JSON list of C-alpha atoms in Angstrom, two decimals:
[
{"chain": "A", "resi": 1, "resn": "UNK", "atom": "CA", "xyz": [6.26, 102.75, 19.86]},
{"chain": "A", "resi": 2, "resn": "UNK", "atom": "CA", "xyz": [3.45, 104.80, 19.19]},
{"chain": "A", "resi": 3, "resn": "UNK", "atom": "CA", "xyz": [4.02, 105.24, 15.95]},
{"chain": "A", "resi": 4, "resn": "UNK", "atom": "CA", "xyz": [4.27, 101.80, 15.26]},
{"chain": "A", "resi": 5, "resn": "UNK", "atom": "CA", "xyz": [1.13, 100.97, 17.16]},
{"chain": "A", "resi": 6, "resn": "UNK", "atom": "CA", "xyz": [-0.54, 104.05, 14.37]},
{"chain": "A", "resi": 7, "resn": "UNK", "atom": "CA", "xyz": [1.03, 101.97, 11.31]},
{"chain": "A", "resi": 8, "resn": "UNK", "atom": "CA", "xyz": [-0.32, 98.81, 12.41]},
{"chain": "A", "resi": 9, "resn": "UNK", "atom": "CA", "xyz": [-4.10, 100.56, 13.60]},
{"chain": "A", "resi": 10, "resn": "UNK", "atom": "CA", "xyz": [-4.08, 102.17, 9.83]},
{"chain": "A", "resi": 11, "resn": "UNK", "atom": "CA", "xyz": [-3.78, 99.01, 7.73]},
{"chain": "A", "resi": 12, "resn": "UNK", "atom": "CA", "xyz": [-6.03, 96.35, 10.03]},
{"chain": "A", "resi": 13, "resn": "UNK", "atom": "CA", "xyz": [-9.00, 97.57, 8.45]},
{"chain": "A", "resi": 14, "resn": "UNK", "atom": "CA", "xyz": [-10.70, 99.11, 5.71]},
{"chain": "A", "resi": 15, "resn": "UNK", "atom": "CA", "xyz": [-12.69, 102.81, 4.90]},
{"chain": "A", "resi": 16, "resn": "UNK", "atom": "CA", "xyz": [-14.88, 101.08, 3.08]},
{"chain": "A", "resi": 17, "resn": "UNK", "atom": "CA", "xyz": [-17.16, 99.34, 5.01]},
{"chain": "A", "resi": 18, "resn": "UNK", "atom": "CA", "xyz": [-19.88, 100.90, 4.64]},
{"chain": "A", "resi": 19, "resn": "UNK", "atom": "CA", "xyz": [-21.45, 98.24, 2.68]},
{"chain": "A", "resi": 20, "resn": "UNK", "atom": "CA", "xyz": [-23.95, 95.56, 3.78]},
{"chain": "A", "resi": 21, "resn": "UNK", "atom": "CA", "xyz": [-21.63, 92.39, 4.12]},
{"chain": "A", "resi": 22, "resn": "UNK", "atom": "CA", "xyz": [-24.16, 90.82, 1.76]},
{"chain": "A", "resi": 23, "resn": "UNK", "atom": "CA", "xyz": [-23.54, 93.19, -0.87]},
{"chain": "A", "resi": 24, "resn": "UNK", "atom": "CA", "xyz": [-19.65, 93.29, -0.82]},
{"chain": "A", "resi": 25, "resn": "UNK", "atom": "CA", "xyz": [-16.78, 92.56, 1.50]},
{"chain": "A", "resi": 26, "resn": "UNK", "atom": "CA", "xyz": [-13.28, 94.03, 1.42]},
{"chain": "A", "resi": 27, "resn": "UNK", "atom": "CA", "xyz": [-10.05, 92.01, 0.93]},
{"chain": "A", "resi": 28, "resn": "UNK", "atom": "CA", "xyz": [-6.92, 92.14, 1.65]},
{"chain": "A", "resi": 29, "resn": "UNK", "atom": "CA", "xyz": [-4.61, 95.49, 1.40]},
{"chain": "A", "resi": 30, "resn": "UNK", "atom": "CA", "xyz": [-2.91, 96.07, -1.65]},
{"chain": "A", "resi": 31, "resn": "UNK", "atom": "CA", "xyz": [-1.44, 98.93, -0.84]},
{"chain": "A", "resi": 32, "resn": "UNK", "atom": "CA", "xyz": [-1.44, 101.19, 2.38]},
{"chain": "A", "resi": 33, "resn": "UNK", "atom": "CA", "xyz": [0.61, 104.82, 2.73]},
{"chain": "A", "resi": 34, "resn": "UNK", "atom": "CA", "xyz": [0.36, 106.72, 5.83]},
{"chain": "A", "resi": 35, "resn": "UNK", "atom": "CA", "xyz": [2.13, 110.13, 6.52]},
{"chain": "A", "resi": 36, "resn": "UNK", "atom": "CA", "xyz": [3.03, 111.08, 9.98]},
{"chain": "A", "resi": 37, "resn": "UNK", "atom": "CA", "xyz": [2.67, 115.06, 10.11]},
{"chain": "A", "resi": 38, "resn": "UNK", "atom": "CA", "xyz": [3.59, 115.05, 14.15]},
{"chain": "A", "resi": 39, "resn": "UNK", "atom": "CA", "xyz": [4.38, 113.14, 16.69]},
{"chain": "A", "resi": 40, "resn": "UNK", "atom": "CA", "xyz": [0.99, 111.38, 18.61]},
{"chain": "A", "resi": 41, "resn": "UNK", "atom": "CA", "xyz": [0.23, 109.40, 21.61]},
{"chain": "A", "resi": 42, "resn": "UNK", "atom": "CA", "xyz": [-2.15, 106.72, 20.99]},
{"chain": "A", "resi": 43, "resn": "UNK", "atom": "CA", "xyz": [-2.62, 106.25, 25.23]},
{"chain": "A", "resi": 44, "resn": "UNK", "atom": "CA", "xyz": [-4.73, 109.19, 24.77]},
{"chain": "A", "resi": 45, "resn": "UNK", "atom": "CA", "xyz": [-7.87, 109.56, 22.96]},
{"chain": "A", "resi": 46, "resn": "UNK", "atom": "CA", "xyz": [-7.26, 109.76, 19.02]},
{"chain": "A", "resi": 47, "resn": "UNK", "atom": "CA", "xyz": [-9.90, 110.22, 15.89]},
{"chain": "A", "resi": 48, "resn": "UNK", "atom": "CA", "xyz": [-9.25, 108.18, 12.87]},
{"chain": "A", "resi": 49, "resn": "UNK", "atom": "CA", "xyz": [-11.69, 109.78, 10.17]},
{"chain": "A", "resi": 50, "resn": "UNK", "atom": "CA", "xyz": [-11.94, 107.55, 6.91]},
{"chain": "A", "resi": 51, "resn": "UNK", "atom": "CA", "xyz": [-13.56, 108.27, 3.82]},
{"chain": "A", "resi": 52, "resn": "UNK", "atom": "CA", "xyz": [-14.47, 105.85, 1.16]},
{"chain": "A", "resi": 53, "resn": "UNK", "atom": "CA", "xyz": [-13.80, 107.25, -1.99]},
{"chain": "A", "resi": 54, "resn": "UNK", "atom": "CA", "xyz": [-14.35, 104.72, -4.60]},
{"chain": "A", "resi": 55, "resn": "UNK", "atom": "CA", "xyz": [-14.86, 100.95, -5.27]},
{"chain": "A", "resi": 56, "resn": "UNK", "atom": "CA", "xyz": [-14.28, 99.79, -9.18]},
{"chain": "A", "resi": 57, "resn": "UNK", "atom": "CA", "xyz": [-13.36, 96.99, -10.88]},
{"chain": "A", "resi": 58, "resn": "UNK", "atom": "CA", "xyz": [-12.76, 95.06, -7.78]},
{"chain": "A", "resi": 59, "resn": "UNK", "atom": "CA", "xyz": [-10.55, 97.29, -5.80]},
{"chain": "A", "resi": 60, "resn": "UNK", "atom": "CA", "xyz": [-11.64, 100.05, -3.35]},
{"chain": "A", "resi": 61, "resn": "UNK", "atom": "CA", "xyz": [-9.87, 103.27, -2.36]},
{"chain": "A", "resi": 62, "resn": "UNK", "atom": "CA", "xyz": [-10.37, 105.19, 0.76]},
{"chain": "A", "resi": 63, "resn": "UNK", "atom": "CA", "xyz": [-8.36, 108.10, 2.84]},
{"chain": "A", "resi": 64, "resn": "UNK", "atom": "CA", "xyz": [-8.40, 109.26, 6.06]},
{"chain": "A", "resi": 65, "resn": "UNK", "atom": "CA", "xyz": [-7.05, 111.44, 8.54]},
{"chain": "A", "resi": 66, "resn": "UNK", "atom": "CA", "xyz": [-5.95, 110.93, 11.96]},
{"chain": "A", "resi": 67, "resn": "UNK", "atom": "CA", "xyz": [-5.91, 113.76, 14.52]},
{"chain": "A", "resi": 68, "resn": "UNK", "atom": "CA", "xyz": [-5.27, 114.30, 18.33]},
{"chain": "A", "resi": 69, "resn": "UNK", "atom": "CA", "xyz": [-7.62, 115.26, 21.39]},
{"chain": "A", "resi": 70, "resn": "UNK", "atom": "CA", "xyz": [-6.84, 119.03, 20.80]},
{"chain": "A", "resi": 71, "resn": "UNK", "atom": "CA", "xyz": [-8.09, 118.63, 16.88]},
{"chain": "A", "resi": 72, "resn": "UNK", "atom": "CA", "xyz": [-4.57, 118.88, 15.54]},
{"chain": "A", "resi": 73, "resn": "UNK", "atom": "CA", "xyz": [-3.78, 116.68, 12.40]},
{"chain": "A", "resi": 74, "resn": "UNK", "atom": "CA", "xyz": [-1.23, 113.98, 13.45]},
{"chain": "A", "resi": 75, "resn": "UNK", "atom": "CA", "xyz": [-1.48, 111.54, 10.33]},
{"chain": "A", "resi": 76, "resn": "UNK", "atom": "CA", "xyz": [-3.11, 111.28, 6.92]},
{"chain": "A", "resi": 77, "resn": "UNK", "atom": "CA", "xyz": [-3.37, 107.30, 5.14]},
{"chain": "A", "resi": 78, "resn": "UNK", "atom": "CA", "xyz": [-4.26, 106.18, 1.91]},
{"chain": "A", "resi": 79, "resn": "UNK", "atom": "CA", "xyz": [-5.32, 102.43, 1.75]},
{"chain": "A", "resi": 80, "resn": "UNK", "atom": "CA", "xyz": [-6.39, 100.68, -1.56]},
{"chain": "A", "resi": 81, "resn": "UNK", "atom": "CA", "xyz": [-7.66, 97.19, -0.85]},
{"chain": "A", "resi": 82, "resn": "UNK", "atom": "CA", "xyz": [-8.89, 94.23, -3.11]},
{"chain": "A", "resi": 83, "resn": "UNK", "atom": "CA", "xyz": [-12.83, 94.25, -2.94]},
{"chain": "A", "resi": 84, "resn": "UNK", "atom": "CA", "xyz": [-15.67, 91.61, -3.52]},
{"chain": "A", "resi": 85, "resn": "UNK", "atom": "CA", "xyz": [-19.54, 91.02, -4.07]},
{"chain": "A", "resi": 86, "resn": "UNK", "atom": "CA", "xyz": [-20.79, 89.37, -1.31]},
{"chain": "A", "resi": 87, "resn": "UNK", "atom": "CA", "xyz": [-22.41, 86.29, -0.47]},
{"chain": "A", "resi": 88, "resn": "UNK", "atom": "CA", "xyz": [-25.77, 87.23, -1.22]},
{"chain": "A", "resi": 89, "resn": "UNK", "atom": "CA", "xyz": [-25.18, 88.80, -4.61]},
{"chain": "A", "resi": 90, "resn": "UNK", "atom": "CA", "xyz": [-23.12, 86.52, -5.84]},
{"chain": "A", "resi": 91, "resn": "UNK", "atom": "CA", "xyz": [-25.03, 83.97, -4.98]},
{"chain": "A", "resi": 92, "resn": "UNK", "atom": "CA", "xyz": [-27.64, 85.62, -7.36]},
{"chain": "A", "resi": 93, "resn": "UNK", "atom": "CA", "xyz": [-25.04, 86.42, -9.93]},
{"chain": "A", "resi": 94, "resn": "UNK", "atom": "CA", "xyz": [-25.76, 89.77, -9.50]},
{"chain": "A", "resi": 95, "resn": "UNK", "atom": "CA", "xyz": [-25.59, 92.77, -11.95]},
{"chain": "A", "resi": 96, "resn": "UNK", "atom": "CA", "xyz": [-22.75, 95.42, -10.66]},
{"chain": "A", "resi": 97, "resn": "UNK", "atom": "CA", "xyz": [-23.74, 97.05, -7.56]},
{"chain": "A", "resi": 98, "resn": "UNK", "atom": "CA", "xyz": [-24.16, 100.75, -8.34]},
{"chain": "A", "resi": 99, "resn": "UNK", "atom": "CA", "xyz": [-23.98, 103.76, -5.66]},
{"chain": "A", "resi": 100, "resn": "UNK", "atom": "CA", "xyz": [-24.10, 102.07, -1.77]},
{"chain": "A", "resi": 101, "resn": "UNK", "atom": "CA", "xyz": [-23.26, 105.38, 0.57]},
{"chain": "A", "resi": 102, "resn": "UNK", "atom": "CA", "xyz": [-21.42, 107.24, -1.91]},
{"chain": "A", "resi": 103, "resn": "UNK", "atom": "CA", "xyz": [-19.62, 104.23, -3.94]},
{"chain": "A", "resi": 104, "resn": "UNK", "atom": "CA", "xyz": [-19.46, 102.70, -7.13]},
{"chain": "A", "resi": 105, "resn": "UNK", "atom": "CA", "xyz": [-18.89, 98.97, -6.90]},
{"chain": "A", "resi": 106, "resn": "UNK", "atom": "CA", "xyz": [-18.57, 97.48, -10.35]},
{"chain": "A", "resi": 107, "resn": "UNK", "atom": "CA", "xyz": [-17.88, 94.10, -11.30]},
{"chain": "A", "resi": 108, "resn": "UNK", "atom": "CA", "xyz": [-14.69, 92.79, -12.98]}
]
């Protein structure tokens, strides 16, 4: 059950947002892999640490890494997910965003 309840926690959001909603907004998954390394209870207190790696050409990539209360590693994911300029830039037609917190959105 647990490990179920880790699948489903891993894909319902996104690493990547870190971005202003105005400036861009994830999408939906389009594709999501996560590695169980050891068994973990998720009725005790869990870290899920995501990093956003990159956003290009519409799609953003992030990974992350999901360890237990005593700091052992219990699960790594990979998640790449459809991504797109927000409201206010489109609105704008804005030029590719460039370098938000360590990404590169461009546009596509």
């Amino acid at each position: 059950m647990h490990a179920c309840a880790l699948t489903y926690l891993s894909d319902i959001g996104t690493g990547l947002s870190v971005l202003e909603s105005d400036e861009a907004a994830p999408g939906p998954s389009l594709d999501h892999a996560l590695w169980f390394h050891r068994p973990v209870r998720l009725d005790d207190w869990v870290l899920m640490d995501l990093t956003p790696r990159t956003v290009a050409a519409g799609r953003g990539w992030y990974t992350g890494a999901v360890t237990t209360r005593d700091g052992l590693l219990a699960a790594s994911v990979v998640q790449e997910s459809l991504f797109r300029l927000g409201a206010m830039r489109r609105a704008h037609g804005a030029a590719p965003l460039v370098d938000s917190a360590r990404l590169s959105v461009t546009g596509w």
